[in-house]
Short mmCIF file of C-alpha atoms and ligand atoms in Angstrom, two decimals:
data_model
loop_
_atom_site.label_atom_id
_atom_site.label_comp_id
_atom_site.label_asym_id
_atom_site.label_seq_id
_atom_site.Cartn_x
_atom_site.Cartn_y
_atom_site.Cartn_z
CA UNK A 1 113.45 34.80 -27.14
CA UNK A 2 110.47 34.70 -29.51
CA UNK A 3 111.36 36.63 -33.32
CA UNK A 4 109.46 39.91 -31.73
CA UNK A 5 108.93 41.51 -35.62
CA UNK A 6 106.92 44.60 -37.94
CA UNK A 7 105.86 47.13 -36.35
CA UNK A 8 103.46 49.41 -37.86
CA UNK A 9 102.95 52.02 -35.37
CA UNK A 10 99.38 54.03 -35.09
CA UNK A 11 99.09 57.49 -33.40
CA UNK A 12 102.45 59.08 -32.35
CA UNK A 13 102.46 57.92 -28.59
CA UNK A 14 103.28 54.45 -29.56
CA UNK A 15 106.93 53.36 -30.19
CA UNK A 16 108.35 50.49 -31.09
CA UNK A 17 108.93 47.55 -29.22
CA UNK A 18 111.13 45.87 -31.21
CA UNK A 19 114.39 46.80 -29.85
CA UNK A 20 114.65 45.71 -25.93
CA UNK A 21 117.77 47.54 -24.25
CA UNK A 22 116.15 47.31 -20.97
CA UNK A 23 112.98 46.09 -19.56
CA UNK A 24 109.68 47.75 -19.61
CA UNK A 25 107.92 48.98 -16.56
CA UNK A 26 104.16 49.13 -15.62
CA UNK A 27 103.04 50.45 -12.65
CA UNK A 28 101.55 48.25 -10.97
CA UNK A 29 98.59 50.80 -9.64
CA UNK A 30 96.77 50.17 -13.04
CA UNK A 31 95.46 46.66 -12.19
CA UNK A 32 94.88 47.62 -8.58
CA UNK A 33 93.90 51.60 -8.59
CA UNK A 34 89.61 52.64 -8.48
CA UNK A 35 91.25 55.81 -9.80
CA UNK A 36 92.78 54.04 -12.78
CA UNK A 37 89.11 52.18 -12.98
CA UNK A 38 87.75 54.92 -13.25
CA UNK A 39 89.84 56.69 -15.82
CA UNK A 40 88.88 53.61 -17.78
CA UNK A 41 85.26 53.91 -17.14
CA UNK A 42 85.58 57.29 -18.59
CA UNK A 43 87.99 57.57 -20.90
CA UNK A 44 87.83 53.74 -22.78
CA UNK A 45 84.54 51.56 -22.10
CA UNK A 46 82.46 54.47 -23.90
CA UNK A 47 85.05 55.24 -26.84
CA UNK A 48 86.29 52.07 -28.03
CA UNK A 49 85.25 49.37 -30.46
CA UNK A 50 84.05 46.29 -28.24
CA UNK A 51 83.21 42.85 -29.27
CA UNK A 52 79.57 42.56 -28.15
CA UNK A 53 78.92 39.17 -29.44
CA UNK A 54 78.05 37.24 -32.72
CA UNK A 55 75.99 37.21 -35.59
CA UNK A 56 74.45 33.68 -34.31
CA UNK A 57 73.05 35.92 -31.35
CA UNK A 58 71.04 38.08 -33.29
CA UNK A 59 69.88 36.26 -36.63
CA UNK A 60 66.50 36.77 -36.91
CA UNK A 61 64.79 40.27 -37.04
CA UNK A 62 62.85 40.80 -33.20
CA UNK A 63 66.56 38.70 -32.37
CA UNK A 64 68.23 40.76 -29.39
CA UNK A 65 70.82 40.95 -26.68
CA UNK A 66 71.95 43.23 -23.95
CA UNK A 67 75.78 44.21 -23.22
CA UNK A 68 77.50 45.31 -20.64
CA UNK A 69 80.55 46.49 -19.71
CA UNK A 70 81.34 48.46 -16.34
CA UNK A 71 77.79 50.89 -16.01
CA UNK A 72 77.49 50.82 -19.81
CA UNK A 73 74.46 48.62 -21.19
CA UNK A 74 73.60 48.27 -24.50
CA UNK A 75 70.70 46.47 -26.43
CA UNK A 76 71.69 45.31 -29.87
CA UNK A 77 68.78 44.16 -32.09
CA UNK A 78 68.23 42.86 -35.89
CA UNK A 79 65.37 45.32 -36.67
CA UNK A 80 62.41 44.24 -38.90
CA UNK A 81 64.67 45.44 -42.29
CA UNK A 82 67.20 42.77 -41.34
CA UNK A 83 69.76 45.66 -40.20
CA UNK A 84 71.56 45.03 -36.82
CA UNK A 85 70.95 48.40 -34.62
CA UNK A 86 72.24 48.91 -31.40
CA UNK A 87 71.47 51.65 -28.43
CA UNK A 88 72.05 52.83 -25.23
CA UNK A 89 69.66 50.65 -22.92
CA UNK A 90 67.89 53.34 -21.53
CA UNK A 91 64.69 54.53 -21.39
CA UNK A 92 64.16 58.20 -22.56
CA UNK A 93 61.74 59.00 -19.77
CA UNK A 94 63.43 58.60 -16.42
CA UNK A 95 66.50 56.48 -17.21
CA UNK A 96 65.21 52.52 -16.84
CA UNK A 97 66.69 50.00 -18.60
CA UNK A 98 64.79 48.90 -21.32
CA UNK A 99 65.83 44.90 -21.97
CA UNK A 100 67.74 42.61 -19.63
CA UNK A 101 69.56 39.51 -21.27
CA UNK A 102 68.68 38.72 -24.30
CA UNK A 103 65.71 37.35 -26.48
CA UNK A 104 63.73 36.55 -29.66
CA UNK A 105 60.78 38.01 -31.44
CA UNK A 106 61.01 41.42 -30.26
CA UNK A 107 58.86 43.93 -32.08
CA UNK A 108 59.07 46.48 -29.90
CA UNK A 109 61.53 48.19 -27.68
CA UNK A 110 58.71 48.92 -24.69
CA UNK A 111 60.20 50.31 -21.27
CA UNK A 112 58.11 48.12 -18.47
CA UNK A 113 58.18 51.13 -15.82
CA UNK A 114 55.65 53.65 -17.66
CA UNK A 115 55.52 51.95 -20.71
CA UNK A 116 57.37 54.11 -23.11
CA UNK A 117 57.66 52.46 -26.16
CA UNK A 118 59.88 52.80 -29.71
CA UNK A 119 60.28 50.86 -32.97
CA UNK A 120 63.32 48.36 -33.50
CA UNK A 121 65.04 51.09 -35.35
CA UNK A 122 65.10 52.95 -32.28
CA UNK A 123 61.73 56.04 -33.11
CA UNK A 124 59.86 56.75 -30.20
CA UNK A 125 56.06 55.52 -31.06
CA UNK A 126 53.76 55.62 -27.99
CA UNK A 127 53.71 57.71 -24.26
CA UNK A 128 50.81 56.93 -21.91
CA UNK A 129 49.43 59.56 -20.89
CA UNK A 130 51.08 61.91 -22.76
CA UNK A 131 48.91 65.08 -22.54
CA UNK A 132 50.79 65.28 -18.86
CA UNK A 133 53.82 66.15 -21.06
CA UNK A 134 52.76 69.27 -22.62
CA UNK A 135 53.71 69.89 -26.28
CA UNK A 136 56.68 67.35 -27.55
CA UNK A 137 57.34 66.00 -30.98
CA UNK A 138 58.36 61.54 -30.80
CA UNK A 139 61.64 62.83 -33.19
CA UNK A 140 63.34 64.37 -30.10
CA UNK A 141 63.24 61.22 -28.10
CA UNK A 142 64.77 58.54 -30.31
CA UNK A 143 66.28 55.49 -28.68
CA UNK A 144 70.45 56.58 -28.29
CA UNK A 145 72.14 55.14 -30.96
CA UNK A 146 75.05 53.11 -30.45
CA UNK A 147 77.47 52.30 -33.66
CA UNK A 148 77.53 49.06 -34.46
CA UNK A 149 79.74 46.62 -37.20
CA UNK A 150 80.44 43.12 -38.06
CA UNK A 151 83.45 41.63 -38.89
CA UNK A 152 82.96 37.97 -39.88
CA UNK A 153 80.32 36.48 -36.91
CA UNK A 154 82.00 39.21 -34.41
CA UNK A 155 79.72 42.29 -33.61
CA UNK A 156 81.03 44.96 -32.56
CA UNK A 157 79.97 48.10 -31.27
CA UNK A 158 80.73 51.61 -30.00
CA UNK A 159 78.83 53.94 -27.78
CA UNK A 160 81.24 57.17 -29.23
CA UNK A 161 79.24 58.31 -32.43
CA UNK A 162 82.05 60.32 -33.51
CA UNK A 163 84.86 57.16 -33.11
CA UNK A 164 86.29 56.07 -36.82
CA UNK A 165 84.91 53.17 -38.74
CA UNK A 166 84.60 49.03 -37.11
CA UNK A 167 86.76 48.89 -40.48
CA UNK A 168 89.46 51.07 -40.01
CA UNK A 169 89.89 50.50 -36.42
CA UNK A 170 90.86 46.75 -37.07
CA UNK A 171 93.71 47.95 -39.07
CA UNK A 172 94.87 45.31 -41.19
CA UNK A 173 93.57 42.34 -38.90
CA UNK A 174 90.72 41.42 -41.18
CA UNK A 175 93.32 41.18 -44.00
CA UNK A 176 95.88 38.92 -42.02
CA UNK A 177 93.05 36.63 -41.50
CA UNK A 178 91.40 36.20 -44.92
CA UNK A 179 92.77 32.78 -45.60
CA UNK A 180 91.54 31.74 -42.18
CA UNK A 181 87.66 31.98 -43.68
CA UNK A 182 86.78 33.27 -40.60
CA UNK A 183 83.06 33.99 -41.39
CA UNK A 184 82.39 29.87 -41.59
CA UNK A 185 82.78 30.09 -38.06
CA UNK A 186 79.68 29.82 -35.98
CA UNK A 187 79.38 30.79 -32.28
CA UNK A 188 78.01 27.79 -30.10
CA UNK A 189 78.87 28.90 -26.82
CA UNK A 190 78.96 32.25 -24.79
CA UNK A 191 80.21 31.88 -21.50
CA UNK A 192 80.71 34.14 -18.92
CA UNK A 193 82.98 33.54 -15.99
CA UNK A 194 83.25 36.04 -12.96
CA UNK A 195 86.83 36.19 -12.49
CA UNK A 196 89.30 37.38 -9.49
CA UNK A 197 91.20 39.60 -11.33
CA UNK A 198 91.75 42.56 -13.32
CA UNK A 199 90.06 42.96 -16.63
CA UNK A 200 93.97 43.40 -17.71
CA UNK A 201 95.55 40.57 -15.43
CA UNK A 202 93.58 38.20 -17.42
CA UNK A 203 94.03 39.56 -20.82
CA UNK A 204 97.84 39.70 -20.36
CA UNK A 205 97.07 35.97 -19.73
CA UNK A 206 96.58 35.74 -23.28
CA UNK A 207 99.04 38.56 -24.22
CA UNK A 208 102.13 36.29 -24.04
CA UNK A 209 102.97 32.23 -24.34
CA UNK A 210 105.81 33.24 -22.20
CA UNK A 211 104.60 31.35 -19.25
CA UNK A 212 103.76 28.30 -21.38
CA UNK A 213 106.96 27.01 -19.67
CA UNK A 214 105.93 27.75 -15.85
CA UNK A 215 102.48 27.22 -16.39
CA UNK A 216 101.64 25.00 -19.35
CA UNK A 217 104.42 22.56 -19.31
CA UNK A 218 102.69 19.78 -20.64
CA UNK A 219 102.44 21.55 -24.17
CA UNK A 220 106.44 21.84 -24.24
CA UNK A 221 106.64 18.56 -25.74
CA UNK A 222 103.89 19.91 -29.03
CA UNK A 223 104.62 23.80 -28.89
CA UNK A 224 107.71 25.97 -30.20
CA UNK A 225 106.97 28.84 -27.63
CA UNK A 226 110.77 29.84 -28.54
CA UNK A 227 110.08 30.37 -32.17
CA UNK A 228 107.30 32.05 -32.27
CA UNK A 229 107.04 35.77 -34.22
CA UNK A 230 105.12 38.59 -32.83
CA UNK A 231 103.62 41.10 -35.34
CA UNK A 232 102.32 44.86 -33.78
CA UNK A 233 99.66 46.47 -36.01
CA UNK A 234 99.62 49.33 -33.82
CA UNK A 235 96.92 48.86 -31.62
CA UNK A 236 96.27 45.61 -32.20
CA UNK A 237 98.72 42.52 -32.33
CA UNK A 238 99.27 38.97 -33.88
CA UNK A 239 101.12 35.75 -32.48
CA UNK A 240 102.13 32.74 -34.80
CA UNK A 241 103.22 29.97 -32.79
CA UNK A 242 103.79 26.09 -34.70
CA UNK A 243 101.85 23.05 -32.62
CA UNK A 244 103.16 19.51 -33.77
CA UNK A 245 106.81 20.37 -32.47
CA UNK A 246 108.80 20.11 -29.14
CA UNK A 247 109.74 22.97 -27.74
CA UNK A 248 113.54 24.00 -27.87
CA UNK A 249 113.53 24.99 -24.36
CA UNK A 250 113.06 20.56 -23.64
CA UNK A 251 116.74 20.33 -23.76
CA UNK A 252 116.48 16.72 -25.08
CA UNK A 253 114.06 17.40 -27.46
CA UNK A 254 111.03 14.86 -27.47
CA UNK A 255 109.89 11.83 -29.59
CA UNK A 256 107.49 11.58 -32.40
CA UNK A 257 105.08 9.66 -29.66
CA UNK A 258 105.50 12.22 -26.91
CA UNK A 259 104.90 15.07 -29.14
CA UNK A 260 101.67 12.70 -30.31
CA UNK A 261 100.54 12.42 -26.65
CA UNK A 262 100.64 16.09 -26.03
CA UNK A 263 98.90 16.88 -29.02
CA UNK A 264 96.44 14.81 -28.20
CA UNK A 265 96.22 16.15 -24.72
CA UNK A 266 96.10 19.74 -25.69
CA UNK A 267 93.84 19.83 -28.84
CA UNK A 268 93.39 16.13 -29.90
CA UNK A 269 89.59 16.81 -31.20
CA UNK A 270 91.22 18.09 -33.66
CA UNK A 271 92.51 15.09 -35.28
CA UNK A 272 89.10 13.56 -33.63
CA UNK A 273 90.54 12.16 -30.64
CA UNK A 274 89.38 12.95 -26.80
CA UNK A 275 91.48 14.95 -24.96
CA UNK A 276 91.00 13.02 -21.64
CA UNK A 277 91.89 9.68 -22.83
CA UNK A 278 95.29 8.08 -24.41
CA UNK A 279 96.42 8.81 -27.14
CA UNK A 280 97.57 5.75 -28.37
CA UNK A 281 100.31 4.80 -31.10
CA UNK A 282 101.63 7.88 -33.15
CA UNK A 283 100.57 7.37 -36.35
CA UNK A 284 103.47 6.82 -39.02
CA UNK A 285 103.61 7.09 -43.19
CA UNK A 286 107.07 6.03 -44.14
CA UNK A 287 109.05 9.04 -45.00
CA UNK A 288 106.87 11.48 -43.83
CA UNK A 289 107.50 13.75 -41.23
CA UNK A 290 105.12 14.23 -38.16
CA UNK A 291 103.54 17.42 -38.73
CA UNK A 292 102.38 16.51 -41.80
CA UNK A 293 100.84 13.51 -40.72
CA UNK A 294 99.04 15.51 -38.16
CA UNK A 295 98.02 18.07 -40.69
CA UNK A 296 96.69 15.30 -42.89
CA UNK A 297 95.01 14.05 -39.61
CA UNK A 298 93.43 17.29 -38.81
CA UNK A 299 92.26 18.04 -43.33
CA UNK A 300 90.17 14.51 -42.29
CA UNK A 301 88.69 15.46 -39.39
CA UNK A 302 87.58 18.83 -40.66
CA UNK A 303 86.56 17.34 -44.11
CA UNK A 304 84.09 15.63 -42.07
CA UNK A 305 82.83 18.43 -40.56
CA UNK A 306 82.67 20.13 -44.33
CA UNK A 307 85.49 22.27 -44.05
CA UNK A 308 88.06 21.76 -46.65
CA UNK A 309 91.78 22.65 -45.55
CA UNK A 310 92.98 20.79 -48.45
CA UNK A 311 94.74 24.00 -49.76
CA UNK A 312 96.59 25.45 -46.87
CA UNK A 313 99.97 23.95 -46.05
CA UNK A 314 101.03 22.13 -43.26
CA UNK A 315 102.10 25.15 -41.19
CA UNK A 316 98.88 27.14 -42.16
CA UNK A 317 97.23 23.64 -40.22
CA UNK A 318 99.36 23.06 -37.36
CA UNK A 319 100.46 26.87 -36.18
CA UNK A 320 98.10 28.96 -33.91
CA UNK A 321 97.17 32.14 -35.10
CA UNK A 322 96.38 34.41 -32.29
CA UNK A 323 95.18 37.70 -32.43
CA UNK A 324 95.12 40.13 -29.99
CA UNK A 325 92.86 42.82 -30.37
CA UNK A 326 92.50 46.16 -28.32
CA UNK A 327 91.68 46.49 -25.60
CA UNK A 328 90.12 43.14 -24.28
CA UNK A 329 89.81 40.45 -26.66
CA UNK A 330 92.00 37.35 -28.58
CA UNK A 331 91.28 35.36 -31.20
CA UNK A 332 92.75 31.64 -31.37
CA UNK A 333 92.59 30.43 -34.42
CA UNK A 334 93.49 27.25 -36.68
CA UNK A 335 91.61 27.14 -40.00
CA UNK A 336 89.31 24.14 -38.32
CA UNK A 337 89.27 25.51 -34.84
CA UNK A 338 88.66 29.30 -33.19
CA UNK A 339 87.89 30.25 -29.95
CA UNK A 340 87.36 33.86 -28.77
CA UNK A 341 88.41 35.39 -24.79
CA UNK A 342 87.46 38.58 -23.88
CA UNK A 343 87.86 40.33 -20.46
CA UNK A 344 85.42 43.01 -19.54
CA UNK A 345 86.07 44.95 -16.07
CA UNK A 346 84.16 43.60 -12.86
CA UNK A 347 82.73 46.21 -9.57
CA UNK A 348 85.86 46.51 -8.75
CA UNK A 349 89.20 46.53 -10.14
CA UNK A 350 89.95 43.20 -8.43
CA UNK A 351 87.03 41.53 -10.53
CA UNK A 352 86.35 40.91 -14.14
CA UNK A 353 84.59 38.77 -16.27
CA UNK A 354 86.06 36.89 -18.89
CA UNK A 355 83.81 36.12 -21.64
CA UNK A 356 84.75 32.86 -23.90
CA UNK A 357 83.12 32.36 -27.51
CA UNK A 358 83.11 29.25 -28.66
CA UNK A 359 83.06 28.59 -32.34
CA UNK A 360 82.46 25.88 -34.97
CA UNK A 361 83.18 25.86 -38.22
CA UNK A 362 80.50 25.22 -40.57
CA UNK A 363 80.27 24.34 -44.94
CA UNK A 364 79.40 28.15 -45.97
CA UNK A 365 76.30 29.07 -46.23
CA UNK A 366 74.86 27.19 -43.13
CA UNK A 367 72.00 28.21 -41.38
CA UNK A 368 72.81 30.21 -38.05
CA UNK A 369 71.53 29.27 -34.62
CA UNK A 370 71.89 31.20 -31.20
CA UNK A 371 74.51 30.08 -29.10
CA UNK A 372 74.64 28.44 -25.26
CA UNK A 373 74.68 31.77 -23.43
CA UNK A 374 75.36 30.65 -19.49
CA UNK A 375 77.39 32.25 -16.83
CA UNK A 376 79.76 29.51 -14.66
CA UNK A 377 81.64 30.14 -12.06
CA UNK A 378 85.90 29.18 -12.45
CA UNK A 379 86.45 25.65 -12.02
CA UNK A 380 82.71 24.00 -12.43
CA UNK A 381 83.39 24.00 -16.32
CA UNK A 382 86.14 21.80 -18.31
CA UNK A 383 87.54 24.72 -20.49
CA UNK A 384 90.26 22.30 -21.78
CA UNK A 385 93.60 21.41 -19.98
CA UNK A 386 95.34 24.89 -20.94
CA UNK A 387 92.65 27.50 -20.43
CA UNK A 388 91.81 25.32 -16.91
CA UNK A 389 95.23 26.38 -16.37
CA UNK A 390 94.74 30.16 -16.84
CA UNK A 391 91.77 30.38 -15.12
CA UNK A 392 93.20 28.55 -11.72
CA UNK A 393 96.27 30.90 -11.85
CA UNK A 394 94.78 34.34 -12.08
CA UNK A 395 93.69 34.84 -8.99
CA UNK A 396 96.78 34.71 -7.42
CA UNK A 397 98.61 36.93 -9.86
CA UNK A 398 96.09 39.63 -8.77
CA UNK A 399 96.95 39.15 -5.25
CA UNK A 400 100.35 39.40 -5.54
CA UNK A 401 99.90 42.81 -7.86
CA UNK A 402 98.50 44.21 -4.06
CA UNK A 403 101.61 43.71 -2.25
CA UNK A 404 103.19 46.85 -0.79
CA UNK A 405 106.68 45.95 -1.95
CA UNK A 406 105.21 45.40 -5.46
CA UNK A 407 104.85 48.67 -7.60
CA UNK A 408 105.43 47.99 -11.39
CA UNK A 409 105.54 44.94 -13.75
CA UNK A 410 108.99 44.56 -15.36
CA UNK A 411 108.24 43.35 -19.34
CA UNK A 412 110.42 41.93 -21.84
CA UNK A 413 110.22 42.31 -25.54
CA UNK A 414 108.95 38.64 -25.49
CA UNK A 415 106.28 40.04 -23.57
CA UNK A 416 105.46 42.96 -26.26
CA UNK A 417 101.98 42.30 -26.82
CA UNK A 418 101.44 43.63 -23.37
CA UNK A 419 103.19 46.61 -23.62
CA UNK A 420 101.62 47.59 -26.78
CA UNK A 421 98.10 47.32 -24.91
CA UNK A 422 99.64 49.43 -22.25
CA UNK A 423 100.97 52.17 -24.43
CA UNK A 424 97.15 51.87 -26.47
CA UNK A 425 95.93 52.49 -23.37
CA UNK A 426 98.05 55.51 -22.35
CA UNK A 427 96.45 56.83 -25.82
CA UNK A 428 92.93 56.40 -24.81
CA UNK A 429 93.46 57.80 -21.47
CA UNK A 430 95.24 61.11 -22.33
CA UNK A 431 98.31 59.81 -19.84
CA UNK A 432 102.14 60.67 -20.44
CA UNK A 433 103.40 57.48 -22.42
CA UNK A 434 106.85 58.04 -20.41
CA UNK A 435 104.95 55.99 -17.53
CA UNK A 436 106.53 53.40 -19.03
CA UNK A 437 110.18 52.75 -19.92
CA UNK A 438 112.52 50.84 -21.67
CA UNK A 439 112.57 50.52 -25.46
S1 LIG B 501 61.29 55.17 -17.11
FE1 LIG B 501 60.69 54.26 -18.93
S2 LIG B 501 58.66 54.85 -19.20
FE2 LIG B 501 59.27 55.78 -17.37
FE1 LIG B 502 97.98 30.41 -20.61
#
């Protein structure tokens, strides 16, 4: 079983996971339940901390986009100071949403039913007609703030004005990840996939590499999915898992060139290879071992990209760093390579939308551009051989989550990341944390 390790726990409802005696148990109601939706709708969506997207999405002042999650829209903006400001997309007057999508050169938050209009920093300016209102002063109909925070190119916001700091809610995530020089990332892509699932069915997805075995077995021969520790921060959680090494659970091991060809399959742009064609010989230096001829592979290709890894060691190269980050979103990250998932919940509980952020790294100090935004539907895009994978398989975990027989999800410690979002959860929604045993 993965080294499941450090807990720090936040708030008193969550306990440790470290020490599995027996399994842990989820009812299985909370992916299927419209009452459990609900309680989400009410008690989460408008309290937490959300990725909303990038700073490449808004770089410019007039620079906007809309986000949503469940009925909740919000309009974030860079506002003619430069500041990012975010609010509730609603119209003051009779509730119409101001923006749809997203856009550039805004000056002017103007609502296009009546034609109610404020300033980018949200101060109501102009109502037509407005003798038919009677006496009113514009400072009691400001835009509704939303808070909003950056954290490298991530935005974030939160629609609870009285939640604690972006800063302190990350814990000590931002920390972890200095040396990862996450802010030299730059968004490219932001695509949205409507998804058969709960918002939670696919973000477990992501929670564990568990089912690398059942359902990624062509990374066994270039993944330890055995050795890989687990850290809890609380409410959020971290997975470090080395690439460039065969699995333990391949009884016989593999060879230097199959653990080559499933690199290559898996993430061989890294090294500046295409993942869809052979690999081709494993490259060799006499006396040095393959992970560091990989590394040195994957310092080239980034050099050329202007990133220097030429510091970081070969396991700071070749291991994943994934963090998962309540409630809905994961960051997979190499120093060269990040890509962001997020789950957001759908019209039902059966649907959700899972959001991916592609990233670049850039030399510091590069000019920022607004990423691809599209929405695809599962299957017309080529997310990669692993994420394909994911994305195939959901649907039919959420069916089985329906059947009768089928009330509650039985978790091991391996699986901890999971639980921890469970027990988060329990804290959010004011529910009795001895819904779920084990421990
Ligand atoms: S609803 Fe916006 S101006 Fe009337
Ligand atoms: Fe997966």
């Amino acid at each position: 079983m993965s080294d499941v390790v450090e807990q720090a726990p936040v708030g008193s409802t969550i306990a440790s996971v470290t020490r599995v005696t027996e399994p842990f148990r989820v009812p299985s109601s909370r992916y299927v339940s419209p009452v459990w939706a609900d309680l989400e709708h009410e008690r989460l969506w408008p309290h937490v901390w959300q990725l909303a997207g990038t700073l490449d999405h808004v770089t410019k002042p007039g620079d906007w986009f809309e986000y949503q999650v469940g009925w909740i829209s919000v309009v974030v903006v860079r506002a003619d100071d430069g500041t990012l400001r975010a609010f509730q997309n609603v119209c003051r007057h009779r509730g119409n949403a101001l923006v749809c999508g997203e856009g550039r050169e805004l000056s002017e938050l103007r609502c296009g039913y009546h034609r109610w209009c404020w300033n980018l920093a949200g101060t109501l300016k102009e109502v037509p007609s407005r003798k038919g209102f009677g006496a009113f002063r514009n400072d009691e109909f400001p835009l509704i703030e939303v808070q909003v925070d950056t954290w490298a190119a991530f935005v974030f916001v939160n629609l609870d004005l009285a939640a604690e700091p972006l800063e302190t809610f990350l814990e000590g995530v931002p920390d972890d990840a200095l040396w990862l020089g996450l802010e030299d990332f730059h968004c490219t892509y932001d695509l949205v996939v409507p998804m058969p699932c709960n918002w939670k069915t696919l973000i477990d997805g992501f929670s564990e590499t568990y089912h690398v075995q059942g359902l990624h077995r062509e990374m066994l021969p270039m993944t330890d999915d055995v050795n890989s520790p687990q850290r809890l921060f609380g409410r959020h959680a971290k997975l470090v898992q080395p690439y460039g090494v065969a699995s333990p659970r391949l009884r016989g091991g593999a060879t230097d060139q199959e653990i080559f060809d499933a690199f290559v399959e898996v993430m061989g742009t890294r090294i500046g290879q295409s993942t869809t064609e052979p690999a081709g010989p494993v490259p060799t230096v006499d006396g040095v071992p393959l992970r560091d001829v990989l590394a040195d592979e994957v310092r080239a290709t980034a050099a050329g990209l202007g990133a220097d890894l030429s510091a970081l060691s070969t396991d700071q190269v070749l291991n994943m760093q994934q963090y998962n980050l309540f409630p809905n979103m994961t960051i997979i990250a190499f120093p060269d390579l990040m890509q962001v998932v997020k789950s957001r919940p759908g019209p039902t509980p059966d649907e959700c939308f899972m959001d991916i952020f592609v990233f670049e790294r850039r030399a510091a100090a590069a000019p920022r551009t607004p990423p691809v935004r599209a929405t695809v539907q599962p299957g017309d895009v080529d997310f990669g051989l692993v994420v394909n994978q994911d994305v195939e398989a959901l649907g039919r975990v959420q069916r089985g989550l329906h059947q009768p027989g089928f009330t509650e999800l039985v978790l091991s410690g391996e699986e901890c990341r999971i639980v921890n979002l469970h027990r988060n959860l329990e804290h959010f929604l004011g529910i009795s944390p001895s819904d779920i045993s084990g421990g």
